[in-house]
Amino acid sequence: MTFSFLSHLECSRTGDRYEADQVAGTSAAGAPLLARYDLERVRETVTREDIATREPSLWRYHEVLPVRSRDNIVSLGEGLTPLLPLPNQGKQSGVPKLLMKDEGLVPTGSFKARGAAVGVSRAAELGVRGVAMPTNGNAGAAWALYAARAGMDSLIAMPDDAPAITMKECLAAGAELYRVDGLIGDAGKLVGAAVAERQGYQDVSTLKEPYRLEGKKTMGYEIVEQLGWRVPDVILYPTGGGVGIIGIYKALLEMRELGWISGDLPRLVAVQATGCAPIVEAFKSGATESTLFPDARTVAFGITVPKALGDFLVLDAVRATEGTAIAVTDDELLAAQRRLAALEGAFVCPEGAACFAALDQLRESGWVSEDDEVVVLNTGAGIKYPETVEVDAPLLAKTDAIPARGALRAR
């Protein structure tokens, strides 16, 4: 039986067709390549009911993933993360039907594991010996760990102020790690030059290879399946390189063509921080792509991407679904992070917290209504960002007594 119905790759700008069964970067136009599938054959081969009986991982959707053989899968058990109701947060935000897709529970502690699983699996299947990438932290950690599992080398370059835990993950996995005095774009230039001199290495920078996106799109498949094969009204996504929101939109289009969903698609919301908001500025100005954002900086390090290769695809997805793009301040997202943990017991990453801060603004403006079913993507575990919470707690001597409940707060 056919495991994958991958048919070809397609230039996201020109529509030109490319061979899928060879190592691929960007198109001749310098644009991301998109994996395309024979969806008619998928429709004839598998049903939604079939999928429900499969293993609880993203590989349950293997017909619309690019790995040709089950034997070539490199997995740590990624996917099928919970879609959690948030009644307390929803009540406070004025959105009773609020749900969170919690990607902090996948291997490596962030949604980057999805892209790494599929990207590394396909790279290994095509004979790649080593993967190389610039990263803001989590993606590099994920790709280094999955490369280790596949027996591949990894070369990772990240800004010097990236989260220390992600550097430690890379080193633990045996990656060749370099810190860069600059932003992710500066790291990307160094990686590109290095790969040109290394035989058997592939540059797997964001959207410079086609298969990371395929792993990320499974979030869209899972949301729909977990809702009983229907779509929510709104999906909020923290947007840096944009692969997640592009992938979710791609999944929605594929499912509609397969006949697995019908009707209007969810309104997609790209959420950024005011310290790095190129997509938001482009959306507001009506531009089809963004311009380089100057002096980019935010505590939500994962979305510090001053100029994304796939920015035009993000803007297409947002506009095609009648969505929007919105930016929040670091103070707002940090407050949202603490509030969610106190209300729901969910300690999310600052990028995910940005979406909760954005939801408050969208509800206040009326863009989101009380009747909307809203899904927020939390893209990583808050414990990977310990610096976002200051430890402000009294130090007691061994001979002290713990004060009566509420006494400290009363002071």
GROMACS .gro file of C-alpha atoms in nm:
model
  411
    1MET     CA    1   0.000   0.000   0.000
    2THR     CA    2   0.124   0.351  -0.081
    3PHE     CA    3   0.251   0.521   0.236
    4SER     CA    4   0.279   0.875   0.097
    5PHE     CA    5   0.100   1.029  -0.199
    6LEU     CA    6   0.362   1.302  -0.247
    7SER     CA    7   0.357   1.387  -0.616
    8HIS     CA    8   0.582   1.692  -0.670
    9LEU     CA    9   0.709   2.021  -0.536
   10GLU     CA   10   0.568   2.355  -0.647
   11CYS     CA   11   0.716   2.705  -0.642
   12SER     CA   12   0.505   2.916  -0.408
   13ARG     CA   13   0.544   3.221  -0.635
   14THR     CA   14   0.534   3.093  -0.992
   15GLY     CA   15   0.359   2.757  -0.959
   16ASP     CA   16   0.643   2.586  -1.147
   17ARG     CA   17   0.671   2.214  -1.082
   18TYR     CA   18   0.982   2.044  -0.937
   19GLU     CA   19   1.088   1.685  -0.882
   20ALA     CA   20   1.020   1.572  -0.525
   21ASP     CA   21   1.260   1.280  -0.489
   22GLN     CA   22   1.583   1.475  -0.469
   23VAL     CA   23   1.728   1.712  -0.212
   24ALA     CA   24   1.562   2.049  -0.266
   25GLY     CA   25   1.607   2.404  -0.145
   26THR     CA   26   1.416   2.702  -0.278
   27SER     CA   27   1.283   2.741  -0.633
   28ALA     CA   28   1.462   2.910  -0.922
   29ALA     CA   29   1.267   3.222  -0.823
   30GLY     CA   30   1.419   3.204  -0.474
   31ALA     CA   31   1.082   3.120  -0.320
   32PRO     CA   32   0.979   2.837  -0.085
   33LEU     CA   33   0.882   2.508  -0.246
   34LEU     CA   34   0.553   2.352  -0.137
   35ALA     CA   35   0.493   1.977  -0.125
   36ARG     CA   36   0.194   1.866  -0.330
   37TYR     CA   37   0.005   1.537  -0.305
   38ASP     CA   38  -0.227   1.334  -0.524
   39LEU     CA   39  -0.527   1.420  -0.310
   40GLU     CA   40  -0.769   1.236  -0.537
   41ARG     CA   41  -0.588   0.911  -0.459
   42VAL     CA   42  -0.571   1.001  -0.090
   43ARG     CA   43  -0.948   1.050  -0.092
   44GLU     CA   44  -0.992   0.706  -0.252
   45THR     CA   45  -0.752   0.538  -0.010
   46VAL     CA   46  -0.821   0.669   0.341
   47THR     CA   47  -1.115   0.808   0.535
   48ARG     CA   48  -1.141   1.018   0.848
   49GLU     CA   49  -1.268   0.708   1.026
   50ASP     CA   50  -0.954   0.517   0.925
   51ILE     CA   51  -0.734   0.786   1.076
   52ALA     CA   52  -0.917   0.765   1.410
   53THR     CA   53  -0.786   0.409   1.458
   54ARG     CA   54  -0.420   0.498   1.408
   55GLU     CA   55  -0.126   0.565   1.639
   56PRO     CA   56  -0.148   0.886   1.845
   57SER     CA   57   0.121   1.080   1.661
   58LEU     CA   58   0.142   1.317   1.365
   59TRP     CA   59   0.230   1.019   1.145
   60ARG     CA   60  -0.138   0.918   1.151
   61TYR     CA   61  -0.165   1.153   0.849
   62HIS     CA   62   0.117   0.981   0.658
   63GLU     CA   63  -0.063   0.983   0.321
   64VAL     CA   64  -0.026   1.364   0.315
   65LEU     CA   65   0.328   1.367   0.453
   66PRO     CA   66   0.639   1.337   0.234
   67VAL     CA   67   0.818   1.031   0.376
   68ARG     CA   68   0.787   0.749   0.122
   69SER     CA   69   0.842   0.455   0.358
   70ARG     CA   70   0.740   0.391   0.718
   71ASP     CA   71   1.088   0.245   0.770
   72ASN     CA   72   1.241   0.590   0.718
   73ILE     CA   73   1.046   0.768   0.991
   74VAL     CA   74   1.256   0.932   1.261
   75SER     CA   75   1.028   0.984   1.559
   76LEU     CA   76   1.032   1.068   1.928
   77GLY     CA   77   0.655   1.035   1.962
   78GLU     CA   78   0.562   1.384   1.842
   79GLY     CA   79   0.214   1.509   1.771
   80LEU     CA   80  -0.146   1.474   1.888
   81THR     CA   81  -0.103   1.736   2.160
   82PRO     CA   82  -0.409   1.821   2.371
   83LEU     CA   83  -0.672   2.076   2.272
   84LEU     CA   84  -0.756   2.210   2.616
   85PRO     CA   85  -1.067   2.407   2.719
   86LEU     CA   86  -0.972   2.720   2.915
   87PRO     CA   87  -1.290   2.809   3.105
   88ASN     CA   88  -1.133   3.047   3.359
   89GLN     CA   89  -0.923   3.235   3.104
   90GLY     CA   90  -1.216   3.233   2.863
   91LYS     CA   91  -1.446   3.387   3.123
   92GLN     CA   92  -1.197   3.662   3.201
   93SER     CA   93  -1.131   3.731   2.831
   94GLY     CA   94  -1.500   3.725   2.741
   95VAL     CA   95  -1.455   3.423   2.512
   96PRO     CA   96  -1.632   3.128   2.676
   97LYS     CA   97  -1.543   2.887   2.395
   98LEU     CA   98  -1.166   2.929   2.431
   99LEU     CA   99  -0.931   2.639   2.359
  100MET     CA  100  -0.554   2.602   2.364
  101LYS     CA  101  -0.353   2.367   2.145
  102ASP     CA  102  -0.061   2.298   2.379
  103GLU     CA  103   0.258   2.230   2.185
  104GLY     CA  104   0.470   2.256   2.497
  105LEU     CA  105   0.412   1.884   2.553
  106VAL     CA  106   0.586   1.751   2.240
  107PRO     CA  107   0.945   1.619   2.248
  108THR     CA  108   1.202   1.901   2.289
  109GLY     CA  109   0.933   2.118   2.452
  110SER     CA  110   0.820   2.312   2.147
  111PHE     CA  111   0.622   2.276   1.826
  112LYS     CA  112   0.954   2.276   1.639
  113ALA     CA  113   0.968   1.901   1.699
  114ARG     CA  114   0.698   1.854   1.433
  115GLY     CA  115   0.902   2.018   1.161
  116ALA     CA  116   1.218   1.845   1.276
  117ALA     CA  117   1.057   1.501   1.274
  118VAL     CA  118   0.931   1.529   0.918
  119GLY     CA  119   1.225   1.733   0.788
  120VAL     CA  120   1.492   1.503   0.931
  121SER     CA  121   1.302   1.190   0.823
  122ARG     CA  122   1.280   1.312   0.464
  123ALA     CA  123   1.639   1.439   0.458
  124ALA     CA  124   1.766   1.103   0.579
  125GLU     CA  125   1.547   0.923   0.325
  126LEU     CA  126   1.706   1.133   0.049
  127GLY     CA  127   2.062   1.060   0.167
  128VAL     CA  128   2.150   1.384   0.347
  129ARG     CA  129   2.439   1.333   0.592
  130GLY     CA  130   2.416   1.655   0.788
  131VAL     CA  131   2.165   1.936   0.846
  132ALA     CA  132   2.258   2.299   0.906
  133MET     CA  133   2.047   2.591   1.019
  134PRO     CA  134   2.033   2.930   1.185
  135THR     CA  135   1.784   2.944   1.471
  136ASN     CA  136   1.642   3.156   1.750
  137GLY     CA  137   1.677   2.850   1.973
  138ASN     CA  138   1.398   2.595   1.975
  139ALA     CA  139   1.422   2.489   1.611
  140GLY     CA  140   1.794   2.429   1.639
  141ALA     CA  141   1.745   2.223   1.953
  142ALA     CA  142   1.475   2.014   1.788
  143TRP     CA  143   1.668   1.952   1.466
  144ALA     CA  144   1.986   1.868   1.657
  145LEU     CA  145   1.806   1.609   1.868
  146TYR     CA  146   1.619   1.451   1.577
  147ALA     CA  147   1.938   1.448   1.369
  148ALA     CA  148   2.110   1.264   1.653
  149ARG     CA  149   1.832   1.005   1.655
  150ALA     CA  150   1.874   0.963   1.279
  151GLY     CA  151   2.252   0.926   1.305
  152MET     CA  152   2.308   1.253   1.115
  153ASP     CA  153   2.538   1.546   1.186
  154SER     CA  154   2.398   1.889   1.271
  155LEU     CA  155   2.545   2.238   1.241
  156ILE     CA  156   2.354   2.503   1.440
  157ALA     CA  157   2.416   2.879   1.463
  158MET     CA  158   2.210   3.102   1.692
  159PRO     CA  159   2.220   3.456   1.829
  160ASP     CA  160   2.428   3.482   2.142
  161ASP     CA  161   2.128   3.596   2.347
  162ALA     CA  162   1.911   3.299   2.249
  163PRO     CA  163   1.770   3.099   2.544
  164ALA     CA  164   2.055   2.912   2.712
  165ILE     CA  165   1.850   2.593   2.749
  166THR     CA  166   1.826   2.559   2.372
  167MET     CA  167   2.204   2.584   2.339
  168LYS     CA  168   2.240   2.312   2.600
  169GLU     CA  169   1.996   2.090   2.411
  170CYS     CA  170   2.209   2.129   2.098
  171LEU     CA  171   2.530   2.049   2.282
  172ALA     CA  172   2.372   1.750   2.456
  173ALA     CA  173   2.274   1.616   2.114
  174GLY     CA  174   2.632   1.645   1.991
  175ALA     CA  175   2.558   1.932   1.752
  176GLU     CA  176   2.828   2.160   1.616
  177LEU     CA  177   2.701   2.481   1.777
  178TYR     CA  178   2.809   2.840   1.717
  179ARG     CA  179   2.687   3.154   1.893
  180VAL     CA  180   2.661   3.461   1.670
  181ASP     CA  181   2.691   3.825   1.772
  182GLY     CA  182   2.383   3.931   1.574
  183LEU     CA  183   2.029   3.828   1.477
  184ILE     CA  184   1.899   3.514   1.308
  185GLY     CA  185   1.957   3.664   0.963
  186ASP     CA  186   2.325   3.712   1.043
  187ALA     CA  187   2.346   3.351   1.159
  188GLY     CA  188   2.177   3.246   0.835
  189LYS     CA  189   2.445   3.406   0.621
  190LEU     CA  190   2.716   3.218   0.810
  191VAL     CA  191   2.530   2.888   0.776
  192GLY     CA  192   2.474   2.939   0.403
  193ALA     CA  193   2.845   2.999   0.345
  194ALA     CA  194   2.940   2.694   0.554
  195VAL     CA  195   2.701   2.458   0.376
  196ALA     CA  196   2.844   2.560   0.039
  197GLU     CA  197   3.176   2.414   0.157
  198ARG     CA  198   3.041   2.093   0.309
  199GLN     CA  199   2.953   1.791   0.102
  200GLY     CA  200   2.639   1.607   0.206
  201TYR     CA  201   2.500   1.889   0.421
  202GLN     CA  202   2.163   2.054   0.360
  203ASP     CA  203   2.067   2.407   0.459
  204VAL     CA  204   1.737   2.354   0.643
  205SER     CA  205   1.674   2.720   0.728
  206THR     CA  206   1.310   2.823   0.760
  207LEU     CA  207   1.135   2.752   0.426
  208LYS     CA  208   1.466   2.689   0.248
  209GLU     CA  209   1.367   2.323   0.238
  210PRO     CA  210   1.009   2.204   0.178
  211TYR     CA  211   0.941   1.955   0.454
  212ARG     CA  212   0.957   2.140   0.785
  213LEU     CA  213   0.631   2.299   0.674
  214GLU     CA  214   0.474   1.956   0.629
  215GLY     CA  215   0.541   1.867   0.989
  216LYS     CA  216   0.396   2.195   1.111
  217LYS     CA  217   0.079   2.159   0.905
  218THR     CA  218  -0.021   1.858   1.113
  219MET     CA  219  -0.129   2.103   1.384
  220GLY     CA  220  -0.410   2.202   1.149
  221TYR     CA  221  -0.510   1.840   1.085
  222GLU     CA  222  -0.511   1.768   1.458
  223ILE     CA  223  -0.721   2.072   1.554
  224VAL     CA  224  -0.988   1.975   1.303
  225GLU     CA  225  -0.985   1.607   1.400
  226GLN     CA  226  -0.998   1.690   1.771
  227LEU     CA  227  -1.304   1.909   1.709
  228GLY     CA  228  -1.485   1.620   1.543
  229TRP     CA  229  -1.379   1.715   1.189
  230ARG     CA  230  -1.503   2.070   1.205
  231VAL     CA  231  -1.319   2.402   1.222
  232PRO     CA  232  -1.317   2.671   1.492
  233ASP     CA  233  -1.406   3.032   1.416
  234VAL     CA  234  -1.064   3.181   1.490
  235ILE     CA  235  -0.706   3.050   1.526
  236LEU     CA  236  -0.437   3.272   1.681
  237TYR     CA  237  -0.076   3.191   1.606
  238PRO     CA  238   0.253   3.353   1.722
  239THR     CA  239   0.429   3.443   1.399
  240GLY     CA  240   0.800   3.476   1.335
  241GLY     CA  241   0.915   3.282   1.029
  242GLY     CA  242   0.549   3.198   0.979
  243VAL     CA  243   0.583   2.827   0.903
  244GLY     CA  244   0.314   2.732   1.153
  245ILE     CA  245   0.041   2.959   1.023
  246ILE     CA  246   0.134   2.881   0.661
  247GLY     CA  247   0.120   2.511   0.745
  248ILE     CA  248  -0.217   2.530   0.920
  249TYR     CA  249  -0.363   2.713   0.620
  250LYS     CA  250  -0.215   2.452   0.385
  251ALA     CA  251  -0.371   2.175   0.595
  252LEU     CA  252  -0.711   2.344   0.586
  253LEU     CA  253  -0.699   2.374   0.206
  254GLU     CA  254  -0.596   2.009   0.171
  255MET     CA  255  -0.875   1.891   0.400
  256ARG     CA  256  -1.129   2.096   0.210
  257GLU     CA  257  -1.014   1.941  -0.119
  258LEU     CA  258  -1.031   1.596   0.042
  259GLY     CA  259  -1.389   1.664   0.148
  260TRP     CA  260  -1.300   1.628   0.516
  261ILE     CA  261  -1.422   1.980   0.600
  262SER     CA  262  -1.659   2.226   0.433
  263GLY     CA  263  -1.778   2.583   0.472
  264ASP     CA  264  -1.579   2.886   0.580
  265LEU     CA  265  -1.224   2.841   0.702
  266PRO     CA  266  -1.119   2.976   1.044
  267ARG     CA  267  -1.003   3.337   1.051
  268LEU     CA  268  -0.627   3.316   1.098
  269VAL     CA  269  -0.455   3.571   1.321
  270ALA     CA  270  -0.081   3.636   1.298
  271VAL     CA  271   0.042   3.758   1.637
  272GLN     CA  272   0.372   3.941   1.678
  273ALA     CA  273   0.548   4.155   1.938
  274THR     CA  274   0.572   4.532   1.892
  275GLY     CA  275   0.950   4.497   1.908
  276CYS     CA  276   0.947   4.285   1.591
  277ALA     CA  277   0.628   4.323   1.388
  278PRO     CA  278   0.709   4.318   1.014
  279ILE     CA  279   0.403   4.109   0.923
  280VAL     CA  280   0.170   4.337   1.119
  281GLU     CA  281   0.308   4.647   0.951
  282ALA     CA  282   0.277   4.488   0.605
  283PHE     CA  283  -0.079   4.375   0.677
  284LYS     CA  284  -0.187   4.719   0.792
  285SER     CA  285  -0.028   4.892   0.493
  286GLY     CA  286  -0.182   4.649   0.244
  287ALA     CA  287   0.159   4.530   0.126
  288THR     CA  288   0.202   4.181  -0.019
  289GLU     CA  289   0.529   4.124   0.165
  290SER     CA  290   0.711   4.277   0.460
  291THR     CA  291   1.016   4.498   0.486
  292LEU     CA  292   1.311   4.441   0.717
  293PHE     CA  293   1.210   4.541   1.071
  294PRO     CA  294   1.481   4.762   1.229
  295ASP     CA  295   1.637   4.693   1.570
  296ALA     CA  296   1.421   4.385   1.631
  297ARG     CA  297   1.402   4.278   1.993
  298THR     CA  298   1.144   4.105   2.216
  299VAL     CA  299   1.140   3.865   2.511
  300ALA     CA  300   0.935   3.635   2.286
  301PHE     CA  301   1.261   3.530   2.127
  302GLY     CA  302   1.112   3.271   1.894
  303ILE     CA  303   0.926   3.537   1.694
  304THR     CA  304   1.222   3.772   1.655
  305VAL     CA  305   1.236   3.740   1.277
  306PRO     CA  306   1.290   4.083   1.114
  307LYS     CA  307   1.219   3.958   0.760
  308ALA     CA  308   1.072   3.616   0.687
  309LEU     CA  309   1.130   3.436   0.356
  310GLY     CA  310   0.767   3.324   0.357
  311ASP     CA  311   0.615   3.656   0.466
  312PHE     CA  312   0.399   3.676   0.151
  313LEU     CA  313   0.254   3.333   0.230
  314VAL     CA  314   0.161   3.442   0.582
  315LEU     CA  315  -0.011   3.752   0.448
  316ASP     CA  316  -0.193   3.543   0.186
  317ALA     CA  317  -0.321   3.304   0.453
  318VAL     CA  318  -0.441   3.582   0.682
  319ARG     CA  319  -0.616   3.775   0.407
  320ALA     CA  320  -0.768   3.471   0.237
  321THR     CA  321  -0.938   3.370   0.562
  322GLU     CA  322  -1.048   3.726   0.651
  323GLY     CA  323  -0.811   3.717   0.944
  324THR     CA  324  -0.586   3.986   1.083
  325ALA     CA  325  -0.237   4.060   1.219
  326ILE     CA  326  -0.179   4.219   1.557
  327ALA     CA  327   0.117   4.309   1.778
  328VAL     CA  328   0.140   4.324   2.158
  329THR     CA  329   0.404   4.469   2.390
  330ASP     CA  330   0.644   4.261   2.597
  331ASP     CA  331   0.477   4.388   2.914
  332GLU     CA  332   0.138   4.274   2.785
  333LEU     CA  333   0.252   3.927   2.688
  334LEU     CA  334   0.443   3.871   3.013
  335ALA     CA  335   0.136   3.974   3.212
  336ALA     CA  336  -0.073   3.735   3.001
  337GLN     CA  337   0.173   3.454   3.069
  338ARG     CA  338   0.146   3.498   3.447
  339ARG     CA  339  -0.231   3.539   3.439
  340LEU     CA  340  -0.285   3.219   3.239
  341ALA     CA  341  -0.066   3.019   3.475
  342ALA     CA  342  -0.261   3.151   3.773
  343LEU     CA  343  -0.603   3.095   3.614
  344GLU     CA  344  -0.549   2.763   3.438
  345GLY     CA  345  -0.226   2.611   3.569
  346ALA     CA  346  -0.075   2.641   3.220
  347PHE     CA  347   0.277   2.789   3.208
  348VAL     CA  348   0.316   2.877   2.841
  349CYS     CA  349   0.606   3.019   2.644
  350PRO     CA  350   0.616   3.398   2.585
  351GLU     CA  351   0.526   3.348   2.219
  352GLY     CA  352   0.210   3.161   2.315
  353ALA     CA  353   0.137   3.422   2.580
  354ALA     CA  354   0.146   3.691   2.310
  355CYS     CA  355  -0.162   3.527   2.158
  356PHE     CA  356  -0.356   3.555   2.484
  357ALA     CA  357  -0.263   3.922   2.511
  358ALA     CA  358  -0.372   3.970   2.149
  359LEU     CA  359  -0.702   3.793   2.218
  360ASP     CA  360  -0.784   4.048   2.488
  361GLN     CA  361  -0.735   4.329   2.237
  362LEU     CA  362  -0.937   4.156   1.967
  363ARG     CA  363  -1.222   4.090   2.209
  364GLU     CA  364  -1.217   4.448   2.335
  365SER     CA  365  -1.234   4.583   1.979
  366GLY     CA  366  -1.518   4.345   1.889
  367TRP     CA  367  -1.317   4.166   1.620
  368VAL     CA  368  -1.366   3.848   1.827
  369SER     CA  369  -1.717   3.800   1.964
  370GLU     CA  370  -1.846   3.621   2.272
  371ASP     CA  371  -1.990   3.349   2.050
  372ASP     CA  372  -1.668   3.271   1.863
  373GLU     CA  373  -1.491   2.942   1.921
  374VAL     CA  374  -1.125   3.042   1.944
  375VAL     CA  375  -0.813   2.823   1.936
  376VAL     CA  376  -0.487   2.970   2.063
  377LEU     CA  377  -0.162   2.796   1.976
  378ASN     CA  378   0.087   2.772   2.258
  379THR     CA  379   0.405   2.683   2.075
  380GLY     CA  380   0.627   2.581   2.366
  381ALA     CA  381   0.672   2.510   2.734
  382GLY     CA  382   0.713   2.808   2.964
  383ILE     CA  383   0.982   2.627   3.163
  384LYS     CA  384   1.217   2.674   2.865
  385TYR     CA  385   1.206   3.049   2.937
  386PRO     CA  386   1.280   3.075   3.312
  387GLU     CA  387   1.404   3.431   3.270
  388THR     CA  388   1.049   3.552   3.198
  389VAL     CA  389   0.949   3.507   3.563
  390GLU     CA  390   1.144   3.674   3.845
  391VAL     CA  391   1.176   3.478   4.167
  392ASP     CA  392   1.046   3.731   4.419
  393ALA     CA  393   0.985   3.522   4.730
  394PRO     CA  394   1.078   3.573   5.097
  395LEU     CA  395   1.384   3.393   5.233
  396LEU     CA  396   1.315   3.232   5.570
  397ALA     CA  397   1.570   3.132   5.829
  398LYS     CA  398   1.550   2.778   5.961
  399THR     CA  399   1.412   2.917   6.285
  400ASP     CA  400   1.144   3.134   6.120
  401ALA     CA  401   0.778   3.046   6.088
  402ILE     CA  402   0.579   3.066   5.770
  403PRO     CA  403   0.339   3.362   5.808
  404ALA     CA  404  -0.034   3.310   5.836
  405ARG     CA  405  -0.210   3.278   5.503
  406GLY     CA  406  -0.250   3.616   5.338
  407ALA     CA  407  -0.032   3.805   5.590
  408LEU     CA  408   0.239   3.888   5.336
  409ARG     CA  409  -0.012   4.003   5.079
  410ALA     CA  410  -0.177   4.229   5.339
  411ARG     CA  411   0.150   4.414   5.385
   0.00000   0.00000   0.00000
